[in-house]
Amino acid sequence: MTGWRLSGAELTRWLEDLLRGGTRVIAPVDEDGRRVFKAVDDPARVCLASGKTRWSPKEFVFPKTEALFSYAVQADGVTLRAASVDAAEQVLFGVRPCDAAGLARLDATFLGGEIDPLYARRRDLTTVVSLGCAEAEPECFCTAVGGSPGGEEGSDLQLLPAGEGWLVRPLTPKGERLAASLSTWAAKASDEEWEQARASVRRVEESIRHSAVAREWASILEASFDSPVWEALGRRCLGCSICTYVCPSCSCFDVNDNGTASCGERCRSWDSCTFALFTRQASGHNPRPTQASRYRQRVLHKFAYYPQRYEGRFMCVGCGRCVAMCPVGMDIQEAVRMAVEAPRGSGDAGR
Ligand code: SF4
Ligand code: SF4
């Protein structure tokens, strides 16, 4: 396997080289008691210790708010000007494998059918360096949804922990470009070192005790649409939407004009299917009028509709953030199992 072994000091040297070359490096940093992704100008700020960031890195390819185009109304008509993307190349460095897989799920949403040009431009400019996990957190369940603490999906270049240092190897042409300088000064990693790193990944996999969510459940879940189980779950859900904002694969947005009647910008901003207003129409009609119907949409989108459209892959990558952060302890895996095991019924969740 082609790849290199880096000590901590050599990893710092590599990051310094990237920064010196003008690459925008976005990496986990500890700030105000939280770990978050930030653009860094000093490698000493980068934190690759165990644990996830509070939020996923999706905002760097799908910003919380962005202009789609600007408009200006004149006497002789309306001028529309497409928004442009900041043209800097960026590296998302130290992305956990679940979050890298989350980026791949966003790719399917924004690039799998009609191409979203703003997202496509940012993705073109982005190289993802994933960071294998040396240990799992209690809420992690990547292995239950087809992932791994050493997973490669969505990564251009993979870093795996190896003792006091790291093994690094490119997985895509973008990753090869980013690692090009390493071949001139870094030591090649041996097959034995790779095997040790893979054995560590297997140990972390075995420490994750959550049992697998079956792909075949997608159709059972779809058939649960009218089950009373959604009423029970909906009574617990507050509709705060924390679960969707922290999620690496949630992609709902709203569109608003920011300006006056004569000029301004049309913007999109993150939104959430668990908000009551998300589907309310101008007439006042809301096709998802209850919290039960909204929570059901979140679960079925991730575990029934998305897998049916995208080759059985779940739209959940098992990062566990929504489980850890829900203020009333909702657990999306538990909801899936409840819906699969519940008797089909004549609930009125969406009525
Ligand atoms: S975080 Fe919990 S309470 Fe809030 S919307 Fe999500 S499931 Fe409902
Ligand atoms: S649904 Fe929850 S566990 Fe799954 S990817 Fe989103 S935040 Fe992570």
Short mmCIF file of C-alpha atoms and ligand atoms in Angstrom, two decimals:
data_model
loop_
_atom_site.label_atom_id
_atom_site.label_comp_id
_atom_site.label_asym_id
_atom_site.label_seq_id
_atom_site.Cartn_x
_atom_site.Cartn_y
_atom_site.Cartn_z
CA MET A 1 0.00 0.00 0.00
CA THR A 2 1.45 3.39 -0.98
CA GLY A 3 1.61 5.80 1.89
CA TRP A 4 3.82 7.41 4.46
CA ARG A 5 4.49 7.45 8.16
CA LEU A 6 4.49 10.85 9.84
CA SER A 7 5.51 11.80 13.35
CA GLY A 8 3.60 14.61 15.05
CA ALA A 9 6.35 17.07 14.06
CA GLU A 10 6.23 15.88 10.45
CA LEU A 11 2.46 16.28 10.33
CA THR A 12 2.97 19.85 11.54
CA ARG A 13 5.58 20.38 8.82
CA TRP A 14 3.13 19.12 6.17
CA LEU A 15 0.41 21.48 7.42
CA GLU A 16 2.89 24.37 7.46
CA ASP A 17 3.81 23.60 3.84
CA LEU A 18 0.14 23.60 2.84
CA LEU A 19 -0.51 26.90 4.61
CA ARG A 20 2.61 28.46 3.13
CA GLY A 21 1.42 27.43 -0.33
CA GLY A 22 -1.79 29.40 0.20
CA THR A 23 -4.12 26.46 0.86
CA ARG A 24 -7.00 27.24 3.19
CA VAL A 25 -6.85 24.58 5.90
CA ILE A 26 -9.99 23.91 7.94
CA ALA A 27 -9.41 21.60 10.88
CA PRO A 28 -10.75 20.71 14.35
CA VAL A 29 -9.73 23.19 17.05
CA ASP A 30 -10.68 23.32 20.73
CA GLU A 31 -12.34 26.62 21.44
CA ASP A 32 -14.47 27.78 24.39
CA GLY A 33 -14.72 24.22 25.66
CA ARG A 34 -15.96 22.82 22.35
CA ARG A 35 -14.26 21.18 19.42
CA VAL A 36 -15.26 22.86 16.15
CA PHE A 37 -13.98 23.10 12.59
CA LYS A 38 -12.23 26.39 11.88
CA ALA A 39 -9.89 27.81 9.24
CA VAL A 40 -6.45 27.73 10.90
CA ASP A 41 -3.25 29.63 10.21
CA ASP A 42 -1.19 27.84 12.85
CA PRO A 43 -0.86 24.01 12.87
CA ALA A 44 -0.43 24.14 16.65
CA ARG A 45 -4.16 24.91 16.91
CA VAL A 46 -5.19 21.69 15.15
CA CYS A 47 -6.56 19.08 17.54
CA LEU A 48 -6.54 15.48 16.29
CA ALA A 49 -7.26 13.91 19.71
CA SER A 50 -10.09 11.39 20.08
CA GLY A 51 -13.61 12.69 19.77
CA LYS A 52 -15.78 14.49 17.26
CA THR A 53 -16.42 18.14 16.63
CA ARG A 54 -19.69 19.54 18.00
CA TRP A 55 -20.95 20.16 14.46
CA SER A 56 -20.04 18.41 11.25
CA PRO A 57 -17.90 20.20 8.63
CA LYS A 58 -20.79 20.40 6.12
CA GLU A 59 -21.04 24.20 6.43
CA PHE A 60 -17.79 24.53 4.45
CA VAL A 61 -19.41 23.06 1.34
CA PHE A 62 -23.04 23.92 2.16
CA PRO A 63 -22.96 27.22 4.10
CA LYS A 64 -25.60 27.98 6.72
CA THR A 65 -26.66 30.96 4.62
CA GLU A 66 -25.58 31.91 1.11
CA ALA A 67 -26.76 34.11 -1.73
CA LEU A 68 -28.01 32.30 -4.83
CA PHE A 69 -28.24 35.43 -6.98
CA SER A 70 -28.77 39.17 -6.69
CA TYR A 71 -31.61 41.12 -8.27
CA ALA A 72 -32.06 44.74 -9.28
CA VAL A 73 -35.32 46.13 -10.57
CA GLN A 74 -35.03 49.01 -13.06
CA ALA A 75 -37.53 50.83 -15.22
CA ASP A 76 -36.62 48.67 -18.20
CA GLY A 77 -36.63 45.29 -16.45
CA VAL A 78 -34.98 43.12 -13.82
CA THR A 79 -31.29 42.26 -13.76
CA LEU A 80 -30.30 38.97 -12.16
CA ARG A 81 -26.68 38.22 -11.33
CA ALA A 82 -25.58 34.74 -10.29
CA ALA A 83 -23.68 34.50 -7.02
CA SER A 84 -20.08 33.40 -7.25
CA VAL A 85 -18.13 31.19 -4.87
CA ASP A 86 -15.00 32.35 -3.14
CA ALA A 87 -12.39 30.71 -5.40
CA ALA A 88 -9.90 29.52 -2.75
CA GLU A 89 -8.94 25.86 -2.64
CA GLN A 90 -9.63 24.40 0.78
CA VAL A 91 -8.64 21.30 2.68
CA LEU A 92 -10.99 19.82 5.25
CA PHE A 93 -8.40 18.25 7.50
CA GLY A 94 -9.04 15.72 10.26
CA VAL A 95 -12.59 14.87 9.23
CA ARG A 96 -13.90 11.77 11.02
CA PRO A 97 -14.86 8.94 8.63
CA CYS A 98 -18.57 9.34 9.48
CA ASP A 99 -18.45 13.01 8.53
CA ALA A 100 -16.55 12.26 5.31
CA ALA A 101 -19.29 9.76 4.47
CA GLY A 102 -21.79 12.51 5.30
CA LEU A 103 -20.18 14.70 2.63
CA ALA A 104 -20.61 11.84 0.14
CA ARG A 105 -24.33 11.68 1.05
CA LEU A 106 -24.62 15.44 0.47
CA ASP A 107 -22.93 14.92 -2.90
CA ALA A 108 -25.69 12.51 -3.89
CA THR A 109 -28.31 15.08 -2.89
CA PHE A 110 -26.74 18.12 -4.57
CA LEU A 111 -24.93 16.49 -7.50
CA GLY A 112 -26.76 13.18 -8.02
CA GLY A 113 -29.54 14.62 -10.16
CA GLU A 114 -29.79 18.23 -11.22
CA ILE A 115 -26.42 19.74 -10.31
CA ASP A 116 -26.38 22.55 -7.74
CA PRO A 117 -23.71 24.89 -9.19
CA LEU A 118 -22.70 26.59 -5.94
CA TYR A 119 -22.30 23.30 -4.11
CA ALA A 120 -20.49 21.78 -7.10
CA ARG A 121 -17.99 24.64 -7.20
CA ARG A 122 -17.22 24.36 -3.48
CA ARG A 123 -16.83 20.59 -3.71
CA ASP A 124 -14.44 21.00 -6.66
CA LEU A 125 -12.32 23.29 -4.53
CA THR A 126 -12.37 20.98 -1.50
CA THR A 127 -10.04 18.12 -0.61
CA VAL A 128 -11.07 15.93 2.31
CA VAL A 129 -8.47 14.43 4.64
CA SER A 130 -10.19 11.93 6.89
CA LEU A 131 -8.92 10.91 10.31
CA GLY A 132 -9.45 7.33 11.50
CA CYS A 133 -10.76 6.95 15.03
CA ALA A 134 -8.56 5.55 17.80
CA GLU A 135 -11.67 5.08 19.95
CA ALA A 136 -15.42 5.37 19.61
CA GLU A 137 -17.71 7.55 21.68
CA PRO A 138 -20.78 6.02 23.35
CA GLU A 139 -23.17 7.51 20.78
CA CYS A 140 -21.18 6.36 17.71
CA PHE A 141 -22.94 3.76 15.54
CA CYS A 142 -21.21 4.06 12.14
CA THR A 143 -20.80 0.29 11.88
CA ALA A 144 -24.58 -0.20 12.23
CA VAL A 145 -25.17 1.80 9.05
CA GLY A 146 -22.38 0.44 6.85
CA GLY A 147 -19.51 2.67 7.98
CA SER A 148 -16.30 2.13 9.91
CA PRO A 149 -13.95 4.10 12.21
CA GLY A 150 -11.46 3.63 9.35
CA GLY A 151 -13.98 4.16 6.53
CA GLU A 152 -12.85 5.67 3.22
CA GLU A 153 -16.11 6.94 1.73
CA GLY A 154 -15.92 10.64 0.94
CA SER A 155 -12.17 10.86 1.73
CA ASP A 156 -9.49 12.02 -0.70
CA LEU A 157 -6.72 11.17 1.69
CA GLN A 158 -6.77 9.02 4.80
CA LEU A 159 -4.89 9.50 8.07
CA LEU A 160 -4.81 6.57 10.47
CA PRO A 161 -3.40 6.78 14.00
CA ALA A 162 -0.21 4.74 14.44
CA GLY A 163 1.34 4.90 17.89
CA GLU A 164 2.57 8.45 18.50
CA GLY A 165 2.23 9.33 14.81
CA TRP A 166 0.14 8.79 11.74
CA LEU A 167 -0.05 6.78 8.55
CA VAL A 168 -1.23 8.70 5.54
CA ARG A 169 -2.27 7.57 2.07
CA PRO A 170 -4.09 9.15 -0.87
CA LEU A 171 -7.35 7.62 -2.05
CA THR A 172 -8.19 9.86 -5.03
CA PRO A 173 -6.28 12.02 -7.55
CA LYS A 174 -7.09 15.05 -5.37
CA GLY A 175 -5.53 13.26 -2.41
CA GLU A 176 -2.46 12.41 -4.51
CA ARG A 177 -1.99 16.08 -5.39
CA LEU A 178 -2.24 17.10 -1.74
CA ALA A 179 0.26 14.44 -0.68
CA ALA A 180 2.69 15.07 -3.56
CA SER A 181 5.26 16.83 -1.38
CA LEU A 182 5.34 13.92 1.10
CA SER A 183 7.00 11.65 -1.45
CA THR A 184 10.05 13.94 -1.41
CA TRP A 185 10.74 13.82 2.32
CA ALA A 186 8.44 11.51 4.32
CA ALA A 187 9.29 7.88 5.17
CA LYS A 188 7.27 5.19 3.43
CA ALA A 189 5.05 3.16 5.76
CA SER A 190 5.64 -0.59 5.71
CA ASP A 191 2.99 -3.25 5.06
CA GLU A 192 3.35 -4.29 8.68
CA GLU A 193 2.55 -0.76 9.87
CA TRP A 194 -0.55 -0.67 7.70
CA GLU A 195 -1.63 -4.04 9.05
CA GLN A 196 -1.20 -2.79 12.63
CA ALA A 197 -3.24 0.32 11.85
CA ARG A 198 -6.01 -1.79 10.29
CA ALA A 199 -5.98 -4.08 13.34
CA SER A 200 -6.52 -0.99 15.54
CA VAL A 201 -9.45 0.03 13.37
CA ARG A 202 -10.94 -3.45 13.77
CA ARG A 203 -10.63 -3.13 17.56
CA VAL A 204 -12.51 0.16 17.48
CA GLU A 205 -15.16 -1.40 15.22
CA GLU A 206 -15.61 -4.24 17.72
CA SER A 207 -16.04 -1.75 20.56
CA ILE A 208 -19.15 -0.30 18.86
CA ARG A 209 -21.95 -2.45 20.21
CA HIS A 210 -24.90 -1.19 18.18
CA SER A 211 -26.48 -3.87 16.01
CA ALA A 212 -26.87 -3.34 12.28
CA VAL A 213 -29.76 -1.54 10.64
CA ALA A 214 -30.81 -3.77 7.72
CA ARG A 215 -31.15 -2.27 4.26
CA GLU A 216 -34.19 -4.45 3.72
CA TRP A 217 -35.99 -2.45 6.41
CA ALA A 218 -36.48 0.46 4.00
CA SER A 219 -39.70 -0.99 2.60
CA ILE A 220 -40.92 -2.06 6.07
CA LEU A 221 -40.33 1.47 7.30
CA GLU A 222 -42.19 2.94 4.36
CA ALA A 223 -45.10 0.64 5.19
CA SER A 224 -45.03 1.96 8.78
CA PHE A 225 -46.30 5.35 7.56
CA ASP A 226 -49.66 4.94 9.29
CA SER A 227 -48.34 3.16 12.37
CA PRO A 228 -49.34 4.58 15.77
CA VAL A 229 -45.65 4.42 16.71
CA TRP A 230 -45.13 7.83 15.09
CA GLU A 231 -47.73 9.36 17.39
CA ALA A 232 -45.83 8.06 20.40
CA LEU A 233 -42.50 9.37 19.07
CA GLY A 234 -44.00 12.69 17.98
CA ARG A 235 -45.31 13.34 21.49
CA ARG A 236 -41.72 13.30 22.77
CA CYS A 237 -40.13 15.41 20.02
CA LEU A 238 -39.99 19.14 20.82
CA GLY A 239 -39.42 20.22 17.22
CA CYS A 240 -36.28 22.15 18.23
CA SER A 241 -34.37 20.82 15.17
CA ILE A 242 -31.05 20.51 16.96
CA CYS A 243 -30.83 17.02 15.45
CA THR A 244 -30.88 18.32 11.88
CA TYR A 245 -28.48 21.23 12.41
CA VAL A 246 -25.76 19.01 13.85
CA CYS A 247 -26.28 16.28 11.25
CA PRO A 248 -23.59 15.84 8.55
CA SER A 249 -26.09 14.67 5.93
CA CYS A 250 -29.21 16.82 6.49
CA SER A 251 -29.60 19.18 3.55
CA CYS A 252 -32.97 20.96 3.89
CA PHE A 253 -32.96 24.68 3.23
CA ASP A 254 -35.35 27.59 2.89
CA VAL A 255 -35.16 30.41 0.34
CA ASN A 256 -35.74 34.06 1.25
CA ASP A 257 -35.14 37.46 -0.30
CA ASN A 258 -32.79 39.70 1.63
CA GLY A 259 -33.19 43.30 0.45
CA THR A 260 -35.89 45.64 -0.78
CA ALA A 261 -38.46 45.49 -3.57
CA SER A 262 -35.94 47.14 -5.89
CA CYS A 263 -32.69 45.30 -5.12
CA GLY A 264 -31.26 42.58 -2.96
CA GLU A 265 -30.22 38.96 -2.85
CA ARG A 266 -32.10 35.70 -2.91
CA CYS A 267 -30.55 33.54 -0.21
CA ARG A 268 -30.86 30.02 1.03
CA SER A 269 -30.45 29.09 4.67
CA TRP A 270 -30.42 25.79 6.50
CA ASP A 271 -33.88 24.72 7.52
CA SER A 272 -35.30 21.60 9.13
CA CYS A 273 -38.08 19.14 8.39
CA THR A 274 -38.80 19.00 12.12
CA PHE A 275 -39.91 22.66 12.23
CA ALA A 276 -43.67 23.22 12.03
CA LEU A 277 -43.28 25.99 9.43
CA PHE A 278 -41.05 23.97 7.11
CA THR A 279 -43.88 22.64 4.96
CA ARG A 280 -46.56 25.26 5.68
CA GLN A 281 -47.81 26.63 2.37
CA ALA A 282 -48.86 30.19 1.53
CA SER A 283 -52.50 29.15 1.81
CA GLY A 284 -51.90 28.15 5.43
CA HIS A 285 -52.27 24.44 4.62
CA ASN A 286 -49.54 22.27 6.11
CA PRO A 287 -49.19 18.76 4.69
CA ARG A 288 -47.22 17.76 7.83
CA PRO A 289 -49.40 19.35 10.47
CA THR A 290 -48.24 17.37 13.51
CA GLN A 291 -44.87 16.81 15.20
CA ALA A 292 -45.44 13.11 14.66
CA SER A 293 -45.62 13.58 10.89
CA ARG A 294 -42.52 15.77 10.93
CA TYR A 295 -40.42 13.40 13.04
CA ARG A 296 -41.59 10.50 10.85
CA GLN A 297 -40.35 12.40 7.77
CA ARG A 298 -36.90 12.79 9.30
CA VAL A 299 -36.59 9.08 10.06
CA LEU A 300 -38.14 7.79 6.83
CA HIS A 301 -36.11 10.16 4.66
CA LYS A 302 -32.89 8.81 6.15
CA PHE A 303 -33.78 5.13 6.39
CA ALA A 304 -36.46 4.48 3.76
CA TYR A 305 -36.67 7.06 0.93
CA TYR A 306 -32.97 7.88 0.53
CA PRO A 307 -31.76 4.22 0.50
CA GLN A 308 -34.43 3.34 -2.03
CA ARG A 309 -33.10 6.06 -4.32
CA TYR A 310 -29.35 5.73 -3.66
CA GLU A 311 -28.42 2.07 -3.90
CA GLY A 312 -29.36 1.12 -0.37
CA ARG A 313 -27.13 3.65 1.36
CA PHE A 314 -28.68 5.23 4.44
CA MET A 315 -28.82 8.99 4.74
CA CYS A 316 -27.52 8.51 8.27
CA VAL A 317 -23.81 7.83 8.78
CA GLY A 318 -24.05 6.97 12.47
CA CYS A 319 -22.14 9.92 13.92
CA GLY A 320 -24.55 9.86 16.87
CA ARG A 321 -24.61 13.65 17.27
CA CYS A 322 -28.41 13.82 17.14
CA VAL A 323 -28.60 11.15 19.84
CA ALA A 324 -26.08 12.91 22.06
CA MET A 325 -27.60 16.37 21.64
CA CYS A 326 -31.36 15.85 21.56
CA PRO A 327 -32.71 17.60 24.69
CA VAL A 328 -35.33 14.91 25.24
CA GLY A 329 -33.17 11.88 24.48
CA MET A 330 -34.64 10.85 21.12
CA ASP A 331 -32.56 8.09 19.53
CA ILE A 332 -32.98 7.71 15.79
CA GLN A 333 -31.85 4.07 15.80
CA GLU A 334 -34.36 3.27 18.49
CA ALA A 335 -37.06 5.02 16.43
CA VAL A 336 -36.16 2.89 13.40
CA ARG A 337 -36.40 -0.31 15.44
CA MET A 338 -39.68 0.74 17.03
CA ALA A 339 -41.17 1.45 13.60
CA VAL A 340 -39.90 -1.82 12.15
CA GLU A 341 -41.26 -3.86 15.06
CA ALA A 342 -44.54 -1.97 15.54
CA PRO A 343 -47.79 -3.40 14.23
CA ARG A 344 -48.99 -1.63 11.11
CA GLY A 345 -51.88 0.50 12.19
CA SER A 346 -54.20 3.32 11.41
CA GLY A 347 -52.34 6.05 13.26
CA ASP A 348 -53.11 9.62 12.29
CA ALA A 349 -49.55 11.03 12.35
CA GLY A 350 -49.89 12.79 9.03
CA ARG A 351 -53.61 13.42 9.11
S1 SF4 B 1 -33.36 17.28 18.68
FE1 SF4 B 1 -34.87 15.87 19.59
S2 SF4 B 1 -36.56 17.18 20.29
FE2 SF4 B 1 -35.32 18.43 18.88
S3 SF4 B 1 -36.38 18.12 16.88
FE3 SF4 B 1 -34.72 16.58 17.00
S4 SF4 B 1 -35.74 14.73 17.83
FE4 SF4 B 1 -37.12 16.48 18.22
S1 SF4 B 2 -29.16 11.21 11.75
FE1 SF4 B 2 -28.06 11.57 13.68
S2 SF4 B 2 -26.58 9.87 13.82
FE2 SF4 B 2 -27.33 9.92 11.72
S3 SF4 B 2 -25.80 11.15 10.61
FE3 SF4 B 2 -27.44 12.57 11.27
S4 SF4 B 2 -26.78 13.38 13.26
FE4 SF4 B 2 -25.49 11.58 12.79
#
